PDB file of C-alpha atoms in Angstrom:
ATOM      1  CA  MET A 289      86.490 -66.104 -65.214  1.00  0.00           C
ATOM      2  CA  LYS A 290      83.852 -67.122 -67.204  1.00  0.00           C
ATOM      3  CA  GLU A 291      82.138 -65.914 -70.392  1.00  0.00           C
ATOM      4  CA  PRO A 292      79.678 -64.150 -70.323  1.00  0.00           C
ATOM      5  CA  GLY A 293      75.547 -65.697 -70.584  1.00  0.00           C
ATOM      6  CA  SER A 294      78.112 -69.467 -70.415  1.00  0.00           C
ATOM      7  CA  GLY A 295      75.609 -70.896 -68.385  1.00  0.00           C
ATOM      8  CA  LEU A 296      71.527 -70.662 -67.893  1.00  0.00           C
ATOM      9  CA  VAL A 297      69.351 -70.691 -64.805  1.00  0.00           C
ATOM     10  CA  ILE A 298      65.021 -72.193 -65.514  1.00  0.00           C
ATOM     11  CA  VAL A 299      62.850 -70.761 -63.085  1.00  0.00           C
ATOM     12  CA  VAL A 300      60.183 -72.668 -63.302  1.00  0.00           C
ATOM     13  CA  SER A 301      57.695 -71.393 -60.783  1.00  0.00           C
ATOM     14  CA  GLY A 302      54.231 -71.675 -60.715  1.00  0.00           C
ATOM     15  CA  LEU A 303      50.834 -72.165 -57.945  1.00  0.00           C
ATOM     16  CA  PRO A 304      50.635 -75.279 -56.226  1.00  0.00           C
ATOM     17  CA  GLY A 305      48.705 -78.248 -58.605  1.00  0.00           C
ATOM     18  CA  SER A 306      49.800 -76.077 -61.132  1.00  0.00           C
ATOM     19  CA  GLY A 307      51.300 -78.844 -62.462  1.00  0.00           C
ATOM     20  CA  LYS A 308      55.282 -77.054 -62.198  1.00  0.00           C
ATOM     21  CA  SER A 309      56.638 -79.807 -60.798  1.00  0.00           C
ATOM     22  CA  TYR A 310      55.985 -82.634 -63.054  1.00  0.00           C
ATOM     23  CA  PHE A 311      57.036 -80.604 -65.829  1.00  0.00           C
ATOM     24  CA  ALA A 312      60.118 -78.738 -64.461  1.00  0.00           C
ATOM     25  CA  GLU A 313      61.826 -82.362 -63.233  1.00  0.00           C
ATOM     26  CA  ARG A 314      60.406 -84.214 -67.579  1.00  0.00           C
ATOM     27  CA  LEU A 315      62.341 -80.111 -68.411  1.00  0.00           C
ATOM     28  CA  ALA A 316      65.871 -80.964 -66.539  1.00  0.00           C
ATOM     29  CA  GLU A 317      65.743 -84.064 -68.693  1.00  0.00           C
ATOM     30  CA  ALA A 318      65.580 -83.072 -71.567  1.00  0.00           C
ATOM     31  CA  LEU A 319      67.564 -80.254 -71.068  1.00  0.00           C
ATOM     32  CA  GLU A 320      70.865 -83.215 -69.291  1.00  0.00           C
ATOM     33  CA  ALA A 321      69.999 -79.814 -66.525  1.00  0.00           C
ATOM     34  CA  VAL A 322      70.297 -80.456 -63.051  1.00  0.00           C
ATOM     35  CA  TYR A 323      66.989 -80.837 -61.504  1.00  0.00           C
ATOM     36  CA  LEU A 324      66.628 -78.108 -57.917  1.00  0.00           C
ATOM     37  CA  SER A 325      62.530 -78.493 -56.497  1.00  0.00           C
ATOM     38  CA  SER A 326      61.593 -76.811 -53.479  1.00  0.00           C
ATOM     39  CA  ASP A 327      60.025 -79.286 -52.051  1.00  0.00           C
ATOM     40  CA  LYS A 328      62.690 -82.088 -52.069  1.00  0.00           C
ATOM     41  CA  ILE A 329      65.045 -79.378 -49.780  1.00  0.00           C
ATOM     42  CA  ARG A 330      62.410 -78.759 -47.966  1.00  0.00           C
ATOM     43  CA  ASN A 331      61.901 -82.766 -47.100  1.00  0.00           C
ATOM     44  CA  SER A 332      65.534 -83.317 -46.448  1.00  0.00           C
ATOM     45  CA  LEU A 333      66.844 -80.542 -44.274  1.00  0.00           C
ATOM     46  CA  GLN A 334      63.462 -82.424 -41.882  1.00  0.00           C
ATOM     47  CA  ALA A 335      60.893 -78.960 -42.690  1.00  0.00           C
ATOM     48  CA  ARG A 336      57.757 -80.390 -43.313  1.00  0.00           C
ATOM     49  CA  GLY A 337      55.572 -78.084 -41.777  1.00  0.00           C
ATOM     50  CA  LYS A 338      57.602 -75.452 -41.869  1.00  0.00           C
ATOM     51  CA  TYR A 339      55.814 -72.708 -44.044  1.00  0.00           C
ATOM     52  CA  ALA A 340      56.561 -69.312 -42.427  1.00  0.00           C
ATOM     53  CA  LEU A 341      58.367 -66.875 -44.352  1.00  0.00           C
ATOM     54  CA  GLU A 342      61.686 -66.963 -42.968  1.00  0.00           C
ATOM     55  CA  ASP A 343      61.588 -70.176 -43.597  1.00  0.00           C
ATOM     56  CA  LYS A 344      60.550 -69.911 -47.222  1.00  0.00           C
ATOM     57  CA  MET A 345      63.146 -67.999 -47.595  1.00  0.00           C
ATOM     58  CA  HIS A 346      65.477 -70.547 -46.147  1.00  0.00           C
ATOM     59  CA  ILE A 347      64.720 -73.006 -48.403  1.00  0.00           C
ATOM     60  CA  TYR A 348      64.533 -70.118 -51.483  1.00  0.00           C
ATOM     61  CA  HIS A 349      68.217 -69.506 -49.345  1.00  0.00           C
ATOM     62  CA  VAL A 350      69.684 -72.653 -49.597  1.00  0.00           C
ATOM     63  CA  MET A 351      68.672 -73.870 -53.498  1.00  0.00           C
ATOM     64  CA  ALA A 352      70.137 -70.760 -54.477  1.00  0.00           C
ATOM     65  CA  ALA A 353      73.406 -71.847 -52.918  1.00  0.00           C
ATOM     66  CA  MET A 354      73.064 -75.169 -54.425  1.00  0.00           C
ATOM     67  CA  THR A 355      72.323 -73.076 -57.531  1.00  0.00           C
ATOM     68  CA  ALA A 356      75.485 -71.726 -56.884  1.00  0.00           C
ATOM     69  CA  ARG A 357      77.075 -74.635 -57.014  1.00  0.00           C
ATOM     70  CA  GLN A 358      76.147 -76.296 -60.381  1.00  0.00           C
ATOM     71  CA  LEU A 359      77.172 -73.507 -62.380  1.00  0.00           C
ATOM     72  CA  ASP A 360      80.717 -73.229 -60.783  1.00  0.00           C
ATOM     73  CA  ARG A 361      80.412 -76.584 -62.278  1.00  0.00           C
ATOM     74  CA  GLY A 362      78.970 -75.514 -65.366  1.00  0.00           C
ATOM     75  CA  GLN A 363      75.958 -77.360 -64.890  1.00  0.00           C
ATOM     76  CA  PRO A 364      72.398 -75.576 -66.201  1.00  0.00           C
ATOM     77  CA  VAL A 365      69.971 -75.900 -63.463  1.00  0.00           C
ATOM     78  CA  VAL A 366      66.452 -75.647 -62.957  1.00  0.00           C
ATOM     79  CA  ALA A 367      64.199 -74.235 -60.298  1.00  0.00           C
ATOM     80  CA  ASP A 368      61.243 -75.817 -59.241  1.00  0.00           C
ATOM     81  CA  ALA A 369      59.204 -73.844 -57.100  1.00  0.00           C
ATOM     82  CA  THR A 370      56.366 -72.067 -56.510  1.00  0.00           C
ATOM     83  CA  PHE A 371      58.102 -68.150 -56.600  1.00  0.00           C
ATOM     84  CA  TYR A 372      55.263 -66.471 -55.529  1.00  0.00           C
ATOM     85  CA  HIS A 373      57.147 -63.232 -54.913  1.00  0.00           C
ATOM     86  CA  HIS A 374      59.708 -61.027 -56.844  1.00  0.00           C
ATOM     87  CA  ILE A 375      61.835 -60.671 -53.906  1.00  0.00           C
ATOM     88  CA  MET A 376      62.711 -64.737 -54.626  1.00  0.00           C
ATOM     89  CA  ARG A 377      62.830 -65.312 -58.382  1.00  0.00           C
ATOM     90  CA  ASP A 378      65.126 -61.578 -57.834  1.00  0.00           C
ATOM     91  CA  LEU A 379      67.604 -64.503 -55.302  1.00  0.00           C
ATOM     92  CA  PHE A 380      68.397 -66.460 -57.911  1.00  0.00           C
ATOM     93  CA  SER A 381      69.167 -63.502 -60.825  1.00  0.00           C
ATOM     94  CA  GLU A 382      70.732 -62.219 -58.971  1.00  0.00           C
ATOM     95  CA  ILE A 383      72.838 -65.971 -58.076  1.00  0.00           C
ATOM     96  CA  ALA A 384      73.129 -65.900 -62.646  1.00  0.00           C
ATOM     97  CA  SER A 385      73.974 -62.198 -62.486  1.00  0.00           C
ATOM     98  CA  LYS A 386      77.757 -63.324 -60.062  1.00  0.00           C
ATOM     99  CA  HIS A 387      78.108 -65.874 -62.753  1.00  0.00           C
ATOM    100  CA  TYR A 388      77.912 -64.829 -65.456  1.00  0.00           C
ATOM    101  CA  ALA A 389      74.501 -67.205 -67.133  1.00  0.00           C
ATOM    102  CA  ASN A 390      71.857 -66.408 -68.115  1.00  0.00           C
ATOM    103  CA  ILE A 391      68.247 -67.102 -66.604  1.00  0.00           C
ATOM    104  CA  ALA A 392      64.611 -67.774 -67.688  1.00  0.00           C
ATOM    105  CA  PHE A 393      61.383 -67.086 -66.091  1.00  0.00           C
ATOM    106  CA  ILE A 394      58.042 -69.562 -66.480  1.00  0.00           C
ATOM    107  CA  GLU A 395      54.947 -69.645 -64.967  1.00  0.00           C
ATOM    108  CA  ILE A 396      53.243 -72.961 -65.122  1.00  0.00           C
ATOM    109  CA  ILE A 397      49.547 -71.942 -65.102  1.00  0.00           C
ATOM    110  CA  ALA A 398      46.584 -74.916 -64.688  1.00  0.00           C
ATOM    111  CA  THR A 399      42.531 -73.981 -64.538  1.00  0.00           C
ATOM    112  CA  GLU A 400      40.900 -74.363 -60.783  1.00  0.00           C
ATOM    113  CA  ALA A 401      39.470 -77.078 -62.051  1.00  0.00           C
ATOM    114  CA  LEU A 402      42.848 -79.312 -62.660  1.00  0.00           C
ATOM    115  CA  ILE A 403      44.827 -77.507 -60.006  1.00  0.00           C
ATOM    116  CA  ARG A 404      40.962 -79.572 -57.504  1.00  0.00           C
ATOM    117  CA  GLN A 405      41.408 -82.481 -58.782  1.00  0.00           C
ATOM    118  CA  ARG A 406      45.627 -82.982 -58.727  1.00  0.00           C
ATOM    119  CA  LEU A 407      45.720 -81.501 -54.928  1.00  0.00           C
ATOM    120  CA  ALA A 408      43.108 -84.393 -54.321  1.00  0.00           C
ATOM    121  CA  SER A 409      45.488 -86.731 -53.885  1.00  0.00           C
ATOM    122  CA  PRO A 410      48.053 -86.988 -51.728  1.00  0.00           C
ATOM    123  CA  ARG A 411      52.011 -86.878 -53.507  1.00  0.00           C
ATOM    124  CA  GLU A 412      55.087 -87.884 -51.797  1.00  0.00           C
ATOM    125  CA  ASP A 413      56.847 -84.347 -52.143  1.00  0.00           C
ATOM    126  CA  SER A 414      54.404 -82.171 -51.033  1.00  0.00           C
ATOM    127  CA  GLU A 415      52.388 -81.239 -48.349  1.00  0.00           C
ATOM    128  CA  ALA A 416      50.037 -78.813 -50.419  1.00  0.00           C
ATOM    129  CA  ASP A 417      46.786 -79.108 -50.533  1.00  0.00           C
ATOM    130  CA  PHE A 418      43.395 -76.875 -52.060  1.00  0.00           C
ATOM    131  CA  GLY A 419      43.522 -74.405 -48.691  1.00  0.00           C
ATOM    132  CA  VAL A 420      47.253 -73.591 -49.888  1.00  0.00           C
ATOM    133  CA  TYR A 421      46.321 -72.737 -53.122  1.00  0.00           C
ATOM    134  CA  GLU A 422      43.846 -70.453 -51.905  1.00  0.00           C
ATOM    135  CA  SER A 423      46.477 -69.155 -50.014  1.00  0.00           C
ATOM    136  CA  MET A 424      48.979 -68.984 -52.341  1.00  0.00           C
ATOM    137  CA  LYS A 425      46.130 -67.434 -54.621  1.00  0.00           C
ATOM    138  CA  GLY A 426      46.085 -64.696 -53.398  1.00  0.00           C
ATOM    139  CA  LEU A 427      49.855 -63.476 -52.563  1.00  0.00           C
ATOM    140  CA  PHE A 428      51.175 -64.792 -56.151  1.00  0.00           C
ATOM    141  CA  GLU A 429      53.030 -61.516 -57.293  1.00  0.00           C
ATOM    142  CA  PRO A 430      52.971 -61.749 -61.269  1.00  0.00           C
ATOM    143  CA  TYR A 431      55.856 -61.216 -63.185  1.00  0.00           C
ATOM    144  CA  THR A 432      57.184 -58.053 -64.523  1.00  0.00           C
ATOM    145  CA  THR A 433      59.937 -59.358 -66.249  1.00  0.00           C
ATOM    146  CA  GLU A 434      59.842 -60.932 -69.440  1.00  0.00           C
ATOM    147  CA  HIS A 435      59.099 -64.677 -68.670  1.00  0.00           C
ATOM    148  CA  LEU A 436      57.014 -68.047 -70.802  1.00  0.00           C
ATOM    149  CA  GLU A 437      53.946 -68.929 -69.434  1.00  0.00           C
ATOM    150  CA  LEU A 438      52.718 -72.327 -69.948  1.00  0.00           C
ATOM    151  CA  HIS A 439      49.038 -73.704 -69.661  1.00  0.00           C
ATOM    152  CA  SER A 440      49.030 -76.887 -68.086  1.00  0.00           C
ATOM    153  CA  GLY A 441      47.173 -80.073 -69.145  1.00  0.00           C
ATOM    154  CA  ASN A 442      46.466 -83.874 -68.046  1.00  0.00           C
ATOM    155  CA  ASP A 443      47.544 -84.898 -72.307  1.00  0.00           C
ATOM    156  CA  ASN A 444      50.352 -82.179 -73.552  1.00  0.00           C
ATOM    157  CA  LEU A 445      53.197 -82.083 -71.817  1.00  0.00           C
ATOM    158  CA  SER A 446      55.380 -82.873 -74.643  1.00  0.00           C
ATOM    159  CA  GLU A 447      53.865 -79.521 -77.071  1.00  0.00           C
ATOM    160  CA  MET A 448      55.358 -77.711 -73.116  1.00  0.00           C
ATOM    161  CA  LEU A 449      58.124 -79.187 -73.348  1.00  0.00           C
ATOM    162  CA  ALA A 450      59.004 -78.467 -76.779  1.00  0.00           C
ATOM    163  CA  VAL A 451      57.521 -75.099 -76.470  1.00  0.00           C
ATOM    164  CA  ALA A 452      59.716 -74.328 -73.798  1.00  0.00           C
ATOM    165  CA  THR A 453      62.743 -76.079 -74.987  1.00  0.00           C
ATOM    166  CA  ALA A 454      62.296 -73.296 -78.607  1.00  0.00           C
ATOM    167  CA  TYR A 455      62.183 -70.565 -75.863  1.00  0.00           C
ATOM    168  CA  LEU A 456      65.146 -70.914 -74.559  1.00  0.00           C
ATOM    169  CA  GLN A 457      66.855 -71.231 -77.113  1.00  0.00           C
ATOM    170  CA  GLN A 458      67.958 -67.739 -77.280  1.00  0.00           C
ATOM    171  CA  TYR A 459      69.834 -68.550 -74.237  1.00  0.00           C
ATOM    172  CA  ASP A 460      72.618 -70.748 -76.104  1.00  0.00           C
TER     173      ASP A 460
END
Protein backbone atom coordinates (compact mmCIF):
# COMPACT_ATOMS: atom_id res chain seq x y z
CA MET A 1 0.00 0.00 0.00
CA LYS A 2 1.22 3.47 -0.85
CA GLU A 3 2.04 6.00 1.79
CA PRO A 4 -0.45 8.88 2.11
CA GLY A 5 0.63 11.82 -0.02
CA SER A 6 2.91 9.69 -2.18
CA GLY A 7 1.59 11.06 -5.48
CA LEU A 8 0.41 14.30 -7.00
CA VAL A 9 -2.34 15.25 -9.43
CA ILE A 10 -2.25 18.82 -10.73
CA VAL A 11 -5.52 19.89 -12.34
CA VAL A 12 -4.99 22.83 -14.70
CA SER A 13 -8.30 24.42 -15.62
CA GLY A 14 -9.53 27.45 -17.48
CA LEU A 15 -11.62 28.67 -20.34
CA PRO A 16 -10.67 28.10 -23.99
CA GLY A 17 -7.94 30.50 -25.07
CA SER A 18 -6.79 31.21 -21.52
CA GLY A 19 -3.41 29.60 -22.17
CA LYS A 20 -4.05 26.62 -19.89
CA SER A 21 -2.80 23.98 -22.32
CA TYR A 22 0.37 25.88 -23.18
CA PHE A 23 1.04 26.40 -19.47
CA ALA A 24 0.07 22.86 -18.41
CA GLU A 25 2.35 21.21 -20.94
CA ARG A 26 5.31 23.32 -19.83
CA LEU A 27 4.52 22.75 -16.16
CA ALA A 28 4.52 18.99 -16.77
CA GLU A 29 7.92 19.29 -18.49
CA ALA A 30 9.33 21.36 -15.62
CA LEU A 31 8.07 18.88 -13.01
CA GLU A 32 8.86 15.77 -15.06
CA ALA A 33 5.19 14.84 -14.73
CA VAL A 34 2.93 13.01 -17.15
CA TYR A 35 0.89 15.47 -19.23
CA LEU A 36 -2.71 14.47 -20.01
CA SER A 37 -4.80 16.71 -22.27
CA SER A 38 -8.55 16.39 -22.78
CA ASP A 39 -8.14 17.76 -26.33
CA LYS A 40 -5.51 15.15 -27.21
CA ILE A 41 -7.60 12.37 -25.64
CA ARG A 42 -10.68 13.55 -27.58
CA ASN A 43 -8.65 13.48 -30.81
CA SER A 44 -7.21 10.02 -30.09
CA LEU A 45 -10.73 8.68 -29.48
CA GLN A 46 -11.87 10.28 -32.75
CA ALA A 47 -14.45 12.25 -30.78
CA ARG A 48 -13.87 15.69 -32.33
CA GLY A 49 -17.12 17.60 -32.64
CA LYS A 50 -18.80 15.59 -29.86
CA TYR A 51 -19.50 18.01 -27.04
CA ALA A 52 -22.74 16.84 -25.44
CA LEU A 53 -22.32 16.57 -21.66
CA GLU A 54 -22.26 12.77 -21.94
CA ASP A 55 -19.42 12.97 -24.49
CA LYS A 56 -17.47 15.45 -22.35
CA MET A 57 -17.86 13.28 -19.25
CA HIS A 58 -16.61 10.26 -21.20
CA ILE A 59 -13.41 12.18 -22.00
CA TYR A 60 -13.02 13.17 -18.33
CA HIS A 61 -13.53 9.54 -17.23
CA VAL A 62 -10.92 8.33 -19.72
CA MET A 63 -8.49 10.99 -18.50
CA ALA A 64 -9.25 10.04 -14.87
CA ALA A 65 -8.51 6.37 -15.62
CA MET A 66 -5.24 7.37 -17.30
CA THR A 67 -4.41 9.48 -14.25
CA ALA A 68 -5.05 6.50 -11.97
CA ARG A 69 -2.72 4.32 -14.04
CA GLN A 70 0.06 6.91 -13.83
CA LEU A 71 -0.41 7.26 -10.07
CA ASP A 72 -0.12 3.46 -9.78
CA ARG A 73 3.25 3.80 -11.54
CA GLY A 74 4.35 6.49 -9.10
CA GLN A 75 4.16 9.26 -11.70
CA PRO A 76 2.87 12.77 -10.96
CA VAL A 77 0.19 13.94 -13.41
CA VAL A 78 -0.75 17.29 -14.90
CA ALA A 79 -4.35 17.06 -16.14
CA ASP A 80 -5.26 19.75 -18.69
CA ALA A 81 -8.93 20.46 -19.44
CA THR A 82 -11.53 23.16 -18.94
CA PHE A 83 -12.84 21.50 -15.73
CA TYR A 84 -15.73 23.96 -15.89
CA HIS A 85 -18.02 22.00 -13.55
CA HIS A 86 -17.36 20.83 -10.00
CA ILE A 87 -18.33 17.27 -10.98
CA MET A 88 -15.30 17.14 -13.28
CA ARG A 89 -13.01 18.44 -10.53
CA ASP A 90 -14.57 16.08 -7.96
CA LEU A 91 -13.84 13.10 -10.22
CA PHE A 92 -10.12 13.88 -10.05
CA SER A 93 -10.26 14.54 -6.30
CA GLU A 94 -11.75 11.06 -5.87
CA ILE A 95 -9.02 9.48 -8.02
CA ALA A 96 -6.34 11.24 -5.99
CA SER A 97 -7.96 10.18 -2.72
CA LYS A 98 -8.24 6.53 -3.81
CA HIS A 99 -4.54 6.56 -4.67
CA TYR A 100 -3.46 8.39 -1.50
CA ALA A 101 -2.22 11.21 -3.71
CA ASN A 102 -2.34 14.94 -3.18
CA ILE A 103 -4.30 17.10 -5.58
CA ALA A 104 -3.67 20.71 -6.52
CA PHE A 105 -5.92 22.91 -8.63
CA ILE A 106 -4.59 25.70 -10.83
CA GLU A 107 -6.97 27.98 -12.73
CA ILE A 108 -5.60 29.93 -15.69
CA ILE A 109 -7.26 33.26 -16.45
CA ALA A 110 -6.66 35.74 -19.27
CA THR A 111 -8.29 38.93 -20.45
CA GLU A 112 -11.13 38.55 -22.91
CA ALA A 113 -9.19 40.62 -25.47
CA LEU A 114 -6.24 38.22 -25.29
CA ILE A 115 -8.53 35.19 -25.45
CA ARG A 116 -10.24 36.62 -28.55
CA GLN A 117 -6.81 37.13 -30.16
CA ARG A 118 -5.64 33.61 -29.30
CA LEU A 119 -8.82 31.95 -30.53
CA ALA A 120 -8.72 33.81 -33.85
CA SER A 121 -6.02 31.40 -35.06
CA PRO A 122 -6.79 27.69 -35.54
CA ARG A 123 -5.05 25.36 -33.09
CA GLU A 124 -3.94 21.82 -33.79
CA ASP A 125 -5.63 20.02 -30.90
CA SER A 126 -8.57 22.26 -30.01
CA GLU A 127 -11.73 23.09 -31.93
CA ALA A 128 -12.69 25.96 -29.61
CA ASP A 129 -13.35 29.37 -31.07
CA PHE A 130 -14.58 32.59 -29.45
CA GLY A 131 -18.19 31.39 -29.59
CA VAL A 132 -17.23 28.30 -27.60
CA TYR A 133 -15.39 30.54 -25.13
CA GLU A 134 -18.51 32.69 -24.66
CA SER A 135 -20.76 29.70 -24.02
CA MET A 136 -18.24 28.07 -21.66
CA LYS A 137 -17.81 31.33 -19.78
CA GLY A 138 -21.47 31.15 -18.80
CA LEU A 139 -21.13 27.54 -17.65
CA PHE A 140 -17.85 27.82 -15.71
CA GLU A 141 -18.50 27.21 -12.01
CA PRO A 142 -16.24 29.19 -9.69
CA TYR A 143 -14.01 27.15 -7.42
CA THR A 144 -15.23 26.55 -3.88
CA THR A 145 -11.99 24.81 -2.87
CA GLU A 146 -8.44 26.04 -2.47
CA HIS A 147 -6.74 26.71 -5.78
CA LEU A 148 -4.06 28.84 -7.36
CA GLU A 149 -5.26 31.45 -9.84
CA LEU A 150 -2.72 32.48 -12.46
CA HIS A 151 -3.17 35.30 -14.95
CA SER A 152 -1.87 34.44 -18.40
CA GLY A 153 -0.33 37.04 -20.68
CA ASN A 154 1.74 36.85 -23.83
CA ASP A 155 5.09 37.00 -22.05
CA ASN A 156 4.75 35.81 -18.46
CA LEU A 157 5.18 32.03 -18.75
CA SER A 158 8.38 31.99 -16.66
CA GLU A 159 6.67 33.93 -13.90
CA MET A 160 3.61 31.64 -14.00
CA LEU A 161 5.81 28.54 -13.76
CA ALA A 162 7.78 30.02 -10.84
CA VAL A 163 4.60 30.89 -8.92
CA ALA A 164 3.08 27.47 -9.62
CA THR A 165 6.24 25.61 -8.63
CA ALA A 166 6.42 27.54 -5.35
CA TYR A 167 2.71 26.86 -4.70
CA LEU A 168 3.15 23.14 -5.38
CA GLN A 169 5.97 22.81 -2.83
CA GLN A 170 3.32 22.50 -0.12
CA TYR A 171 2.41 19.10 -1.63
CA ASP A 172 5.93 17.62 -1.34
